[in-house]
PDB file of C-alpha atoms in Angstrom:
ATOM      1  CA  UNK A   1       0.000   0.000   0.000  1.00 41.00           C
ATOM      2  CA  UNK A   2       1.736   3.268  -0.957  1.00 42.00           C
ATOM      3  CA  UNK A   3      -0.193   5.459   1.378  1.00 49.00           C
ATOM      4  CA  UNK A   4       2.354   5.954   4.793  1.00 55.00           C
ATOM      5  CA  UNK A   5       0.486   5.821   7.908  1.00 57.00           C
ATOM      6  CA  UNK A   6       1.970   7.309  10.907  1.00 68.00           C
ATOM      7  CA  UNK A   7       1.179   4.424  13.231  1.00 84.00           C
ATOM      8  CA  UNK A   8       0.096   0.633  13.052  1.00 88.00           C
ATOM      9  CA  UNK A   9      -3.104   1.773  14.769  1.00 90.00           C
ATOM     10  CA  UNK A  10      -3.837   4.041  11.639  1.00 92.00           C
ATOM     11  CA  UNK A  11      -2.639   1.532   9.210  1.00 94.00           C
ATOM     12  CA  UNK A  12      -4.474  -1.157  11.154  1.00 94.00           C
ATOM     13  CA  UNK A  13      -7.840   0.591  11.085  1.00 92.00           C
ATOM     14  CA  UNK A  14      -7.021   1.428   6.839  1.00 94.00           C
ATOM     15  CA  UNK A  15      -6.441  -1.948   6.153  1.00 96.00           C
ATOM     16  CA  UNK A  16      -9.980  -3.202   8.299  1.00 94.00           C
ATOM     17  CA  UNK A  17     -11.794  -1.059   6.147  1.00 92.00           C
ATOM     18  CA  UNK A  18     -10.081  -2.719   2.928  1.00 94.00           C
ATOM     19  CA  UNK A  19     -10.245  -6.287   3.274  1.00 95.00           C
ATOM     20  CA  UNK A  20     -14.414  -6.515   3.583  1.00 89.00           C
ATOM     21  CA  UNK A  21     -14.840  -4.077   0.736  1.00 90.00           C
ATOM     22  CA  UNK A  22     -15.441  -7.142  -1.317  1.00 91.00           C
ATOM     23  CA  UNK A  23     -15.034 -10.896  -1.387  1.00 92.00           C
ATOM     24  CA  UNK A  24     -11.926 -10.710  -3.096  1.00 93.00           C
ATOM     25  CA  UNK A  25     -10.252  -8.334  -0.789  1.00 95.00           C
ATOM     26  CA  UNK A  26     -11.436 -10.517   1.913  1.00 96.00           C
ATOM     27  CA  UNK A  27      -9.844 -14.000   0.328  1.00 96.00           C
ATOM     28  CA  UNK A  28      -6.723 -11.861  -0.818  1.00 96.00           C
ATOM     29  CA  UNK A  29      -6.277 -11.238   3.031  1.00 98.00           C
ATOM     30  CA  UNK A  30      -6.859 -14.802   3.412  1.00 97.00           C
ATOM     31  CA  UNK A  31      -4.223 -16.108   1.161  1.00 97.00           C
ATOM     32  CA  UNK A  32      -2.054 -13.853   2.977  1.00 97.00           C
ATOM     33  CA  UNK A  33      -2.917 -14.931   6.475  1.00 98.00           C
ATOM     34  CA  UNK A  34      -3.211 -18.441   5.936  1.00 97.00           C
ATOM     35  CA  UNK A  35       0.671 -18.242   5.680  1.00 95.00           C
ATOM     36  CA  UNK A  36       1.175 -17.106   9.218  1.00 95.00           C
ATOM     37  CA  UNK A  37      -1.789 -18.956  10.516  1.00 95.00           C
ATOM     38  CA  UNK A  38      -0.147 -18.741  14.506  1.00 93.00           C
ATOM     39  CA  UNK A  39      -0.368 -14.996  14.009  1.00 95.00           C
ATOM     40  CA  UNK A  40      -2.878 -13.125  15.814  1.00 94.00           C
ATOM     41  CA  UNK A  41      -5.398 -11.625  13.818  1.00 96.00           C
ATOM     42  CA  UNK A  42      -4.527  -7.841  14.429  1.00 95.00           C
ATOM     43  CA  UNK A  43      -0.866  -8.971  13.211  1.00 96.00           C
ATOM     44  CA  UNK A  44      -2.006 -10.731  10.044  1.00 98.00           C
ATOM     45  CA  UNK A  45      -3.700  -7.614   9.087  1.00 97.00           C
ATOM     46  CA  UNK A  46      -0.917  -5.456   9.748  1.00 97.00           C
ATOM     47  CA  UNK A  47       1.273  -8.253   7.691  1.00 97.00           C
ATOM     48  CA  UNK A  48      -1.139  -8.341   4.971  1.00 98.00           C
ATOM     49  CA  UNK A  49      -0.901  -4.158   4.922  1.00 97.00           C
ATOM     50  CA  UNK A  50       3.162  -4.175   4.641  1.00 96.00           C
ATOM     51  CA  UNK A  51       4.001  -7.498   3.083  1.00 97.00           C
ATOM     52  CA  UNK A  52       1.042  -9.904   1.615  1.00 97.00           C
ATOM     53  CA  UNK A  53       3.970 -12.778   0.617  1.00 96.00           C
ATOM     54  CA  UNK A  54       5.925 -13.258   3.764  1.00 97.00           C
ATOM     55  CA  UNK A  55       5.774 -16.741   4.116  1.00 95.00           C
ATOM     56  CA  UNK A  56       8.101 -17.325   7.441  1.00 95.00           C
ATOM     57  CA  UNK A  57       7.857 -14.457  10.209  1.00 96.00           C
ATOM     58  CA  UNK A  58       9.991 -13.835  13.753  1.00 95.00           C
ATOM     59  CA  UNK A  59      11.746 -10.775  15.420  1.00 95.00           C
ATOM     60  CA  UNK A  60      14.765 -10.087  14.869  1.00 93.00           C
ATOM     61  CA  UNK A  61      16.414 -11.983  17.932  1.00 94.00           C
ATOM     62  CA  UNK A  62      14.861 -15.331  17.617  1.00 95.00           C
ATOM     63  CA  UNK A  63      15.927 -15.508  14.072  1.00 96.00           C
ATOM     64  CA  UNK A  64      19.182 -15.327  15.208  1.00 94.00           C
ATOM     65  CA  UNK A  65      18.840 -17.142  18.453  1.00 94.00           C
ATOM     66  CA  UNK A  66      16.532 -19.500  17.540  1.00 94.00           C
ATOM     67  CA  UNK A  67      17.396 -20.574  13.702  1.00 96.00           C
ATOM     68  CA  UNK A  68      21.284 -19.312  13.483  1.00 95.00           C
ATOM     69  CA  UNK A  69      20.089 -16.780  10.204  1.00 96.00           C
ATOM     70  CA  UNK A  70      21.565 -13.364   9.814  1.00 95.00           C
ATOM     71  CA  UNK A  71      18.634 -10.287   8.498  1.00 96.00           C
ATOM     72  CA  UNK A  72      20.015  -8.798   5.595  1.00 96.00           C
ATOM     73  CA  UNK A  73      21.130  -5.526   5.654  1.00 95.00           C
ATOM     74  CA  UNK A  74      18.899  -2.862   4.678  1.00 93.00           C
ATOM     75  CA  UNK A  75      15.792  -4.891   5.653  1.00 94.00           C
ATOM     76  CA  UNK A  76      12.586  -3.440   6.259  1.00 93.00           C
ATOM     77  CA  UNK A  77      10.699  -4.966   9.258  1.00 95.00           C
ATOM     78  CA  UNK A  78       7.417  -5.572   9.611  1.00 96.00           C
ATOM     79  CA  UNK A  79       5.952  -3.309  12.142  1.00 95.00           C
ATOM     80  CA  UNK A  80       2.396  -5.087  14.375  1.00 94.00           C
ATOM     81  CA  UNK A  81       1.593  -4.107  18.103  1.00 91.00           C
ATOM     82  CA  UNK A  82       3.358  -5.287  20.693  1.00 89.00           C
ATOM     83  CA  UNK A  83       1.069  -6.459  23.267  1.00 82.00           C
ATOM     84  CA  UNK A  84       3.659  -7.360  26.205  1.00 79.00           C
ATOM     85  CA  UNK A  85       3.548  -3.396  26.938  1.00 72.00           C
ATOM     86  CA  UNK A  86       0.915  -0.919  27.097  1.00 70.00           C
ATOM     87  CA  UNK A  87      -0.465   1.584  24.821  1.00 64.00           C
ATOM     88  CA  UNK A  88       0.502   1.874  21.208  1.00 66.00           C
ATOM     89  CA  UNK A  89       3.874  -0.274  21.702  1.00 84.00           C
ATOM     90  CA  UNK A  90       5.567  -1.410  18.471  1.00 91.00           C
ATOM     91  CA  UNK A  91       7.618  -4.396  17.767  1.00 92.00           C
ATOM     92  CA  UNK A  92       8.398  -5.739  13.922  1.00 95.00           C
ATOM     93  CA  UNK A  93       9.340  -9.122  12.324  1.00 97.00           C
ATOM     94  CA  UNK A  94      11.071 -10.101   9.680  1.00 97.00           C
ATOM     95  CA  UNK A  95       9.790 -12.487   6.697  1.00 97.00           C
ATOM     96  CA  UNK A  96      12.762 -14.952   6.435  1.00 96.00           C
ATOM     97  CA  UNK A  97      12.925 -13.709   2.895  1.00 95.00           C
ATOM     98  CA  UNK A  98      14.723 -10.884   5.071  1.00 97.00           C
ATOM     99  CA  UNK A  99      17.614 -13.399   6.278  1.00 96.00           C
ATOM    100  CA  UNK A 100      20.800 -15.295   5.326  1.00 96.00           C
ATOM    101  CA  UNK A 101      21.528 -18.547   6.221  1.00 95.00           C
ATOM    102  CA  UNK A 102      24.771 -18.833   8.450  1.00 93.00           C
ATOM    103  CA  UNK A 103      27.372 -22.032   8.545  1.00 93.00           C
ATOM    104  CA  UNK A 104      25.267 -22.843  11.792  1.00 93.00           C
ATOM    105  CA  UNK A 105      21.524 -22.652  10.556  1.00 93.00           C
ATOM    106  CA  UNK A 106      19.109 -25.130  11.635  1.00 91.00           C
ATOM    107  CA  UNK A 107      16.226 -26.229   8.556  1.00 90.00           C
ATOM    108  CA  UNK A 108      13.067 -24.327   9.047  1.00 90.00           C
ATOM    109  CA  UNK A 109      10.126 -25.732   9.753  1.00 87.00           C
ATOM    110  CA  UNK A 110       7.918 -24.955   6.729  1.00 91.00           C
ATOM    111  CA  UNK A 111       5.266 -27.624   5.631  1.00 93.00           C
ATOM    112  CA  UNK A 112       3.891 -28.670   2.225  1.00 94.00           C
ATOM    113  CA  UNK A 113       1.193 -30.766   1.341  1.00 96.00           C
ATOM    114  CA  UNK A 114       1.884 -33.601  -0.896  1.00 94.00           C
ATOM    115  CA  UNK A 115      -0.702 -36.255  -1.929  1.00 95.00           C
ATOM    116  CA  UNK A 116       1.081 -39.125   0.086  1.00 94.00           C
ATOM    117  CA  UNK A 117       0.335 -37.134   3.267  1.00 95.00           C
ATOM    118  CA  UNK A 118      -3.634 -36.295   2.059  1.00 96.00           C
ATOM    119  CA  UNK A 119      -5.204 -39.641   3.706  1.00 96.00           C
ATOM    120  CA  UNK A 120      -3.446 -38.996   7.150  1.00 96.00           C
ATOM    121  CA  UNK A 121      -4.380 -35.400   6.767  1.00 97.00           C
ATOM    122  CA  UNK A 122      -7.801 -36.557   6.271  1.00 97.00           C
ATOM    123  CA  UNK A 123      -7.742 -38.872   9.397  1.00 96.00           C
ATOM    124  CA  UNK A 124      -6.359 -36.219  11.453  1.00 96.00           C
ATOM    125  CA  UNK A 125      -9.268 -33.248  10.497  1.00 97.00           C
ATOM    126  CA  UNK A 126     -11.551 -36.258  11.513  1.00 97.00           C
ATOM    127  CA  UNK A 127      -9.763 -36.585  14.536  1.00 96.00           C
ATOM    128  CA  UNK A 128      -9.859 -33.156  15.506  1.00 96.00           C
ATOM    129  CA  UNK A 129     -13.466 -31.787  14.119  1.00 97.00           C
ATOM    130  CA  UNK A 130     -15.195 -35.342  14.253  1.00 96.00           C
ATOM    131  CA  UNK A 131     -16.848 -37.271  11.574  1.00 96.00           C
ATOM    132  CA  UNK A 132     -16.676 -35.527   8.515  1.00 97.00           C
ATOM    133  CA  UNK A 133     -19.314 -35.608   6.037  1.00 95.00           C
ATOM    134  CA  UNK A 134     -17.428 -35.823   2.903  1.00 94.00           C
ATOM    135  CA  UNK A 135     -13.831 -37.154   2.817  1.00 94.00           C
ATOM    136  CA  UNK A 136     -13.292 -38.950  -0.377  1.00 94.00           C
ATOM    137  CA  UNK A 137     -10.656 -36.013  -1.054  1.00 96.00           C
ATOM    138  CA  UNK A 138      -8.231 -33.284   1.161  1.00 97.00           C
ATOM    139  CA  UNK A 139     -10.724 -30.367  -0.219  1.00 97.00           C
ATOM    140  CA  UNK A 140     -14.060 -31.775   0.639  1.00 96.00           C
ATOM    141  CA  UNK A 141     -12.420 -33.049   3.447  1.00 97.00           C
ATOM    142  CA  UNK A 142     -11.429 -29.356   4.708  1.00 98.00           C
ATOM    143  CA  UNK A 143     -15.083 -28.243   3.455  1.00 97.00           C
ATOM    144  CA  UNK A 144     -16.676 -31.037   6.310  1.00 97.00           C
ATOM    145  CA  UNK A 145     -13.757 -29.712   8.915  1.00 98.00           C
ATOM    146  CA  UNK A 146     -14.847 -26.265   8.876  1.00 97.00           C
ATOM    147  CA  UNK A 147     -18.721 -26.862   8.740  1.00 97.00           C
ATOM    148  CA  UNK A 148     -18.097 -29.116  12.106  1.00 97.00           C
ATOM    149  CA  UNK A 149     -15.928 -26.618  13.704  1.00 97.00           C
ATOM    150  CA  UNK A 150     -17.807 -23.239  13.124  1.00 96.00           C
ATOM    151  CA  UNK A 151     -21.183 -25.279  14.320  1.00 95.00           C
ATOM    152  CA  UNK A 152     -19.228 -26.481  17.187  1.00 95.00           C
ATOM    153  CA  UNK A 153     -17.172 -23.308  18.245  1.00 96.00           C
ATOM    154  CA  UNK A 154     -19.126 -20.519  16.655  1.00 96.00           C
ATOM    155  CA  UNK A 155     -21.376 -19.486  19.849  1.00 96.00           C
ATOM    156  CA  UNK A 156     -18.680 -17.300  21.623  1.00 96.00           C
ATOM    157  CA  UNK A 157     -18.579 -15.025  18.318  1.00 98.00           C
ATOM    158  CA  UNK A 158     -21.569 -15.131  17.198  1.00 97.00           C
ATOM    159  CA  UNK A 159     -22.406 -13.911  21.110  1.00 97.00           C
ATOM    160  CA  UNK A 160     -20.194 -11.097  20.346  1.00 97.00           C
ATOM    161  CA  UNK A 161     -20.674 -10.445  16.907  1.00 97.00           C
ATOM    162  CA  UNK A 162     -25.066 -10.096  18.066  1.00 97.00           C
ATOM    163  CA  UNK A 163     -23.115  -7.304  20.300  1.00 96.00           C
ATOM    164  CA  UNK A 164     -21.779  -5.484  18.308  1.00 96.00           C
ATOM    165  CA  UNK A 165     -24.383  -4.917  15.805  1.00 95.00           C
ATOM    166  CA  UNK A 166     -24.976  -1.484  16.265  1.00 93.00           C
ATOM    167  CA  UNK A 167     -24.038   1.264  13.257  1.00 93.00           C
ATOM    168  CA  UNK A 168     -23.383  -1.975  11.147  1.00 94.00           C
ATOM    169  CA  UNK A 169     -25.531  -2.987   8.472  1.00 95.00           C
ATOM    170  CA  UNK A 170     -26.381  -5.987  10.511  1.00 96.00           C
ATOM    171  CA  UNK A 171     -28.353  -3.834  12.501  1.00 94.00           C
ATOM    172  CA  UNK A 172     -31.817  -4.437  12.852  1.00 91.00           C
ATOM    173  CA  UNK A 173     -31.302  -8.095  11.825  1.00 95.00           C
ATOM    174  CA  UNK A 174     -32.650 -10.864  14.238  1.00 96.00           C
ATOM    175  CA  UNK A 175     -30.723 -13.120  15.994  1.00 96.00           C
ATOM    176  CA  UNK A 176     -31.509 -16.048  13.484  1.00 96.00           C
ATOM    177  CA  UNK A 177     -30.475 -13.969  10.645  1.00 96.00           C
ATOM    178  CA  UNK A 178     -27.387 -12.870  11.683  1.00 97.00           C
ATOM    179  CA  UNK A 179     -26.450 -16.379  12.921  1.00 97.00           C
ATOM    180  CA  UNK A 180     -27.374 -18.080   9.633  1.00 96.00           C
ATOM    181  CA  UNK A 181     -25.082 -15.290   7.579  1.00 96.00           C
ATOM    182  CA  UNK A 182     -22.008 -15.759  10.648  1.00 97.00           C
ATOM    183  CA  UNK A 183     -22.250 -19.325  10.016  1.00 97.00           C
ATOM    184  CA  UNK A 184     -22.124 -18.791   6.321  1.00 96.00           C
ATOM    185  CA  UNK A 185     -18.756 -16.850   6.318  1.00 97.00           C
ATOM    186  CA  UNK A 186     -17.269 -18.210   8.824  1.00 97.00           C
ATOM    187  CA  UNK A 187     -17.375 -22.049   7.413  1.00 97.00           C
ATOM    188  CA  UNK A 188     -16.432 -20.613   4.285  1.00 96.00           C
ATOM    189  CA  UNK A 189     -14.020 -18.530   5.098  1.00 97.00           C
ATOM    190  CA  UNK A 190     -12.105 -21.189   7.396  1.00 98.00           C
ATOM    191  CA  UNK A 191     -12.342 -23.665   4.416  1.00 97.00           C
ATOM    192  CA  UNK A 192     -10.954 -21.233   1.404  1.00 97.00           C
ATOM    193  CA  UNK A 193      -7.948 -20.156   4.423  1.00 98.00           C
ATOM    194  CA  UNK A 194      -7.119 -23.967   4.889  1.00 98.00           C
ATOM    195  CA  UNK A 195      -7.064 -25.254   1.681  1.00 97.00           C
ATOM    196  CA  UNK A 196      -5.257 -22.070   0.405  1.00 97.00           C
ATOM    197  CA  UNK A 197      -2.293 -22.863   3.040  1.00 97.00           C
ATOM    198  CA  UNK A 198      -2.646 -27.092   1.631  1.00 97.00           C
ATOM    199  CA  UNK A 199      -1.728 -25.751  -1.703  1.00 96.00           C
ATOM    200  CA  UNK A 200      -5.360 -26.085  -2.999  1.00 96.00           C
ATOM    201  CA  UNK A 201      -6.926 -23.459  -4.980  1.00 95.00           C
ATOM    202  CA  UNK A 202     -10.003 -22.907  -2.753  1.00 92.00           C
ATOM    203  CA  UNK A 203     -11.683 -20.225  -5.543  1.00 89.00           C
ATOM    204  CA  UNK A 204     -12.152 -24.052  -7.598  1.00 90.00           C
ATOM    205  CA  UNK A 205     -14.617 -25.108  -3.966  1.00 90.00           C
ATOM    206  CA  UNK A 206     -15.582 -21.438  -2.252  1.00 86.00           C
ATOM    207  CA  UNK A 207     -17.030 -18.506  -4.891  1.00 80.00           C
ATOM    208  CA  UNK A 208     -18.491 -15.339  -4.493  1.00 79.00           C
ATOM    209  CA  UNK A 209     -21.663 -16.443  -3.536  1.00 84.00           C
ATOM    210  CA  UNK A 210     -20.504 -18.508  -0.640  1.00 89.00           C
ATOM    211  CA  UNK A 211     -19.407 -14.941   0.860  1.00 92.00           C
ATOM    212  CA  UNK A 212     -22.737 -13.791   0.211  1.00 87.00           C
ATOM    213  CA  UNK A 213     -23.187 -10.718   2.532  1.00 91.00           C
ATOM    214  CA  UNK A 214     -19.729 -10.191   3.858  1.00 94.00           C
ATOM    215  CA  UNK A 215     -19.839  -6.328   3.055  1.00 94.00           C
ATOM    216  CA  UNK A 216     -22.542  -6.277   5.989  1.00 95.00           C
ATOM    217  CA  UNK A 217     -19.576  -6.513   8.828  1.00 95.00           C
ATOM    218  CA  UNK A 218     -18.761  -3.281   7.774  1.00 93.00           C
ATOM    219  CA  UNK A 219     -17.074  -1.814  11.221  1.00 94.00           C
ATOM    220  CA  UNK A 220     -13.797  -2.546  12.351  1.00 94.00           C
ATOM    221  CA  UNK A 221     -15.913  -4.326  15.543  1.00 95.00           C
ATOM    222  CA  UNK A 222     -17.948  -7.264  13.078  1.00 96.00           C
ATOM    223  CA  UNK A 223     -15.187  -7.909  11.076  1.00 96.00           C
ATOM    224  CA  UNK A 224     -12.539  -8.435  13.498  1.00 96.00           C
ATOM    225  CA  UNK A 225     -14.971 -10.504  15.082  1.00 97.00           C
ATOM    226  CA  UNK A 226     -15.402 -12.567  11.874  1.00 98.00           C
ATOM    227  CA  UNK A 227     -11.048 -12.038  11.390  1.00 97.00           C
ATOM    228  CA  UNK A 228     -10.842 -13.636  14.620  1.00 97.00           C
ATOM    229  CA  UNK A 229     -12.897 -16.156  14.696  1.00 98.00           C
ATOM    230  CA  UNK A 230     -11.808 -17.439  11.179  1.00 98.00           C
ATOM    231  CA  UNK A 231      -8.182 -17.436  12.682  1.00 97.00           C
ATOM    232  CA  UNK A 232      -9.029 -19.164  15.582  1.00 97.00           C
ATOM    233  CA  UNK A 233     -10.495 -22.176  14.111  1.00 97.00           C
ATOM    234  CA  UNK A 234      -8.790 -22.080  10.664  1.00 98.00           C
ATOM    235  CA  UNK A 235      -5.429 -22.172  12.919  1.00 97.00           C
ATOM    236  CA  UNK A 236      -6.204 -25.511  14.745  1.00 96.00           C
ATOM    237  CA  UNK A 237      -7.318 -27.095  11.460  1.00 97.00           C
ATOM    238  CA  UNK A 238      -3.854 -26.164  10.093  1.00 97.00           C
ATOM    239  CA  UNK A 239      -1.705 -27.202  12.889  1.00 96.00           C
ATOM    240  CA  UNK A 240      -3.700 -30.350  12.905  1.00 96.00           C
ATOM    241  CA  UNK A 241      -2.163 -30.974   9.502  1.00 97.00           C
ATOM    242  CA  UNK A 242       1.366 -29.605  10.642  1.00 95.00           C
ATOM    243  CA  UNK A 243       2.136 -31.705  12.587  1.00 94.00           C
ATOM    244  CA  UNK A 244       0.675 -34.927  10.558  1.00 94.00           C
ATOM    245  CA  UNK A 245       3.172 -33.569   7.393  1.00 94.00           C
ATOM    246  CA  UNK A 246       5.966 -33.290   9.944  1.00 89.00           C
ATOM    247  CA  UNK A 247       6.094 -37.090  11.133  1.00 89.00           C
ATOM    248  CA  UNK A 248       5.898 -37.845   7.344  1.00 86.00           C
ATOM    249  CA  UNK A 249       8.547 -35.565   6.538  1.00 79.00           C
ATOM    250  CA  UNK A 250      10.623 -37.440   9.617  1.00 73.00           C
ATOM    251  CA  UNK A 251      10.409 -40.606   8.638  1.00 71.00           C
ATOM    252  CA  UNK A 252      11.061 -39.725   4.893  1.00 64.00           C
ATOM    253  CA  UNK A 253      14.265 -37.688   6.147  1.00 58.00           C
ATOM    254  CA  UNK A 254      15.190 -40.956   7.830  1.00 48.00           C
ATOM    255  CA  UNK A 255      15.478 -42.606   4.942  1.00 42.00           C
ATOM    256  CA  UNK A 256      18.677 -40.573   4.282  1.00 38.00           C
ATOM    257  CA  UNK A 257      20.548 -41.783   6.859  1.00 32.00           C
ATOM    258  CA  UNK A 258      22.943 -44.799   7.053  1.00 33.00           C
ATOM    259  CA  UNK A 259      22.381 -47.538   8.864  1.00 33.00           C
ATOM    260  CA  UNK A 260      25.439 -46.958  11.355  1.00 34.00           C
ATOM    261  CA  UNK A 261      24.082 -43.009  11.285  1.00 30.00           C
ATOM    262  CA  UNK A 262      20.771 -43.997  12.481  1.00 29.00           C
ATOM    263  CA  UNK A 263      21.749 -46.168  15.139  1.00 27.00           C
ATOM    264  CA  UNK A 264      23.861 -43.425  16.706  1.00 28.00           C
ATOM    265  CA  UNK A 265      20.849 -40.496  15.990  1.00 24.00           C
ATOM    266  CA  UNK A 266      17.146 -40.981  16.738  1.00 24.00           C
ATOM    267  CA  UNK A 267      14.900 -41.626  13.386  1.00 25.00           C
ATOM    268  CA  UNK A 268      14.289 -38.013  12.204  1.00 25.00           C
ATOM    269  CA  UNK A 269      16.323 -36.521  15.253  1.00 28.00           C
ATOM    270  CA  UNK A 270      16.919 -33.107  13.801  1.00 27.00           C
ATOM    271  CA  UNK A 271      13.674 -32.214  11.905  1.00 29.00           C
ATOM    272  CA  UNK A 272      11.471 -33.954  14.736  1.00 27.00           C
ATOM    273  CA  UNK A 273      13.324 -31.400  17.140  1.00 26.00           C
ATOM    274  CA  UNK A 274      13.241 -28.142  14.863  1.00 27.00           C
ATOM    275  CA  UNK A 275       9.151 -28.879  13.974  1.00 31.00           C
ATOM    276  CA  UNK A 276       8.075 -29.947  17.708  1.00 33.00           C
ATOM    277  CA  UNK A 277       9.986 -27.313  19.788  1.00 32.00           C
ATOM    278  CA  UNK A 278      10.284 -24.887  17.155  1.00 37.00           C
ATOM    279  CA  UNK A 279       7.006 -24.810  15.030  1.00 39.00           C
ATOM    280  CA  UNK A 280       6.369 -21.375  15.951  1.00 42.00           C
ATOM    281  CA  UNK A 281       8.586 -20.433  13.492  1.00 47.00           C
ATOM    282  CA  UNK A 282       5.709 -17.669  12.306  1.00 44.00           C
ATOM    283  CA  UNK A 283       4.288 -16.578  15.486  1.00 43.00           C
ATOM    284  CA  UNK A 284       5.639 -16.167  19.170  1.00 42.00           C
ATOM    285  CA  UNK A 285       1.803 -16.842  20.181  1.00 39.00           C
ATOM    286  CA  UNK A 286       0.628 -20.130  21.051  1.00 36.00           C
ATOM    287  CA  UNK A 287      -2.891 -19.617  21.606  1.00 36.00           C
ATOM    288  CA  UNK A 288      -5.081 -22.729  20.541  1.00 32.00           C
ATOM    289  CA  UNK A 289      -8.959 -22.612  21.026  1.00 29.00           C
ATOM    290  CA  UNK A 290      -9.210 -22.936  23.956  1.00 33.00           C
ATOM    291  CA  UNK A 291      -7.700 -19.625  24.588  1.00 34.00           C
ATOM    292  CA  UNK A 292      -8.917 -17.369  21.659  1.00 34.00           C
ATOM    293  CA  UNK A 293      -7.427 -14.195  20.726  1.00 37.00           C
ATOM    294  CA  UNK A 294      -9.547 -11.302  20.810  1.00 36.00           C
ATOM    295  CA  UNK A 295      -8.474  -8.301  18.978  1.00 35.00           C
TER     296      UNK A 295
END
């Protein structure tokens, strides 16, 4: 965005009133976020605002601390509240397009879906969200997910969102309105952010009219509730799947060992460690559901 704002609170508030302008402002901030899924939601906007394709984000200490990788010099970080202090504090990241790998680095722990991993991907949504509908493939699979979770975890937003109604355009609706149309976008919009991050093109299972009515959250306070929420659930989904590609990837990294070499290291030693007690390689947050953010 070329406009300079003077703080992230300006930007932030900019950027709200961008992203439900349309459906595809909203699922171009979803492709975005679904690449820094552990971020908070008032970060992934702020993200989205300075850099839409960073793909890998930490501060600039636990790059170095952390993953042994050097930020390049004359790199721009990526400014988002920092919430350990009060008021307007600041702190910024850096996308690890931003770094260089030193003699010392240690792999980072960036997942990709590949068909082999699809069926335990499958079994693990079902795991998580319960019996899924439709699982003959990863999409519809992801489609079931997300109508299981936003029925099961929906209540504490939609509370909220029936709230804040007030000088939106959801005003005036009744409660079974608004909670058909929250249910709506937020199943969709947790499906199109998942698949997007599984490398499937979620415009080919979610379209325009499946984000029929999104341009009625029109304050900051309904869509951040709808931001949030999508987060939130979207995020579990996806670390679900994490971690199911990771003990793939291990025992597929095994392979490379010698014999004599794996006696002497544990099966997948290295990547097991970096994905396991490293995985927040994009966020410093670990809130799951249980604890949902709340911008």
């Amino acid at each position: 965005m070329a406009t300079t704002y003077p703080t992230p609170v300006a930007l932030y508030n900019e950027t709200i009133r961008i992203i439900n302008r349309s459906t595809g402002e909203w699922l171009k901030f979803l492709n975005s976020a679904c690449r820094n899924y552990k971020l908070d939601f008032s970060d992934l906007v702020l993200v989205y605002a300075q850099r839409p394709d960073a793909i890998a984000l930490l501060p600039f200490k636990r790059w170095q601390k952390d993953y042994q990788r050097w930020i390049n010099a004359g790199s721009t970080g990526i400014a988002v509240f920092d919430k350990t202090k009060r008021g307007q504090g600041i702190r910024y990241y850096f996308d690890v397009a931003d770094t260089s790998p030193s003699r010392y680095s240690i792999p980072i722990p960036l997942w990709t879906m590949k068909p082999e991993y699809e069926q335990a991907a499958i079994e693990s949504l079902e795991n998580t969200f319960g019996e899924l509908e439709s699982k003959h493939t990863l999409p519809y699979a992801i489609v079931s997910a997300a109508e299981n979770a936003a029925e099961d975890h929906m209540q504490s937003y939609l509370e909220e969102l029936l709230s804040s109604q007030e000088n939106s355009l959801l005003e005036g609706l009744d409660e079974q309105n608004v909670t058909v149309l929250f249910r709506r976008l937020l199943t969709n919009s947790v499906a199109y952010m998942m698949m997007q991050r599984c490398g499937i093109d979620g415009i080919q299972y979610r379209n325009d009219a499946d984000f029929w009515r999104l341009t009625e959250l029109n304050t900051p306070e309904t869509i951040n509730i709808l931001g949030t929420a999508t987060r939130d659930i979207a995020g579990i989904g996806l670390r679900e799947i994490g971690r199911t590609v990771s003990t793939f990837r291990s025992r597929d990294d095994s392979l490379d060992y010698a014999p004599d070499q794996r006696r002497d290291t544990p099966v997948g030693a290295t990547h097991r460690t970096v994905a396991e007690s490293k995985e927040t390689v994009h966020n410093e947050s670990r809130n799951d559901f249980d604890e949902p953010e709340r911008s």
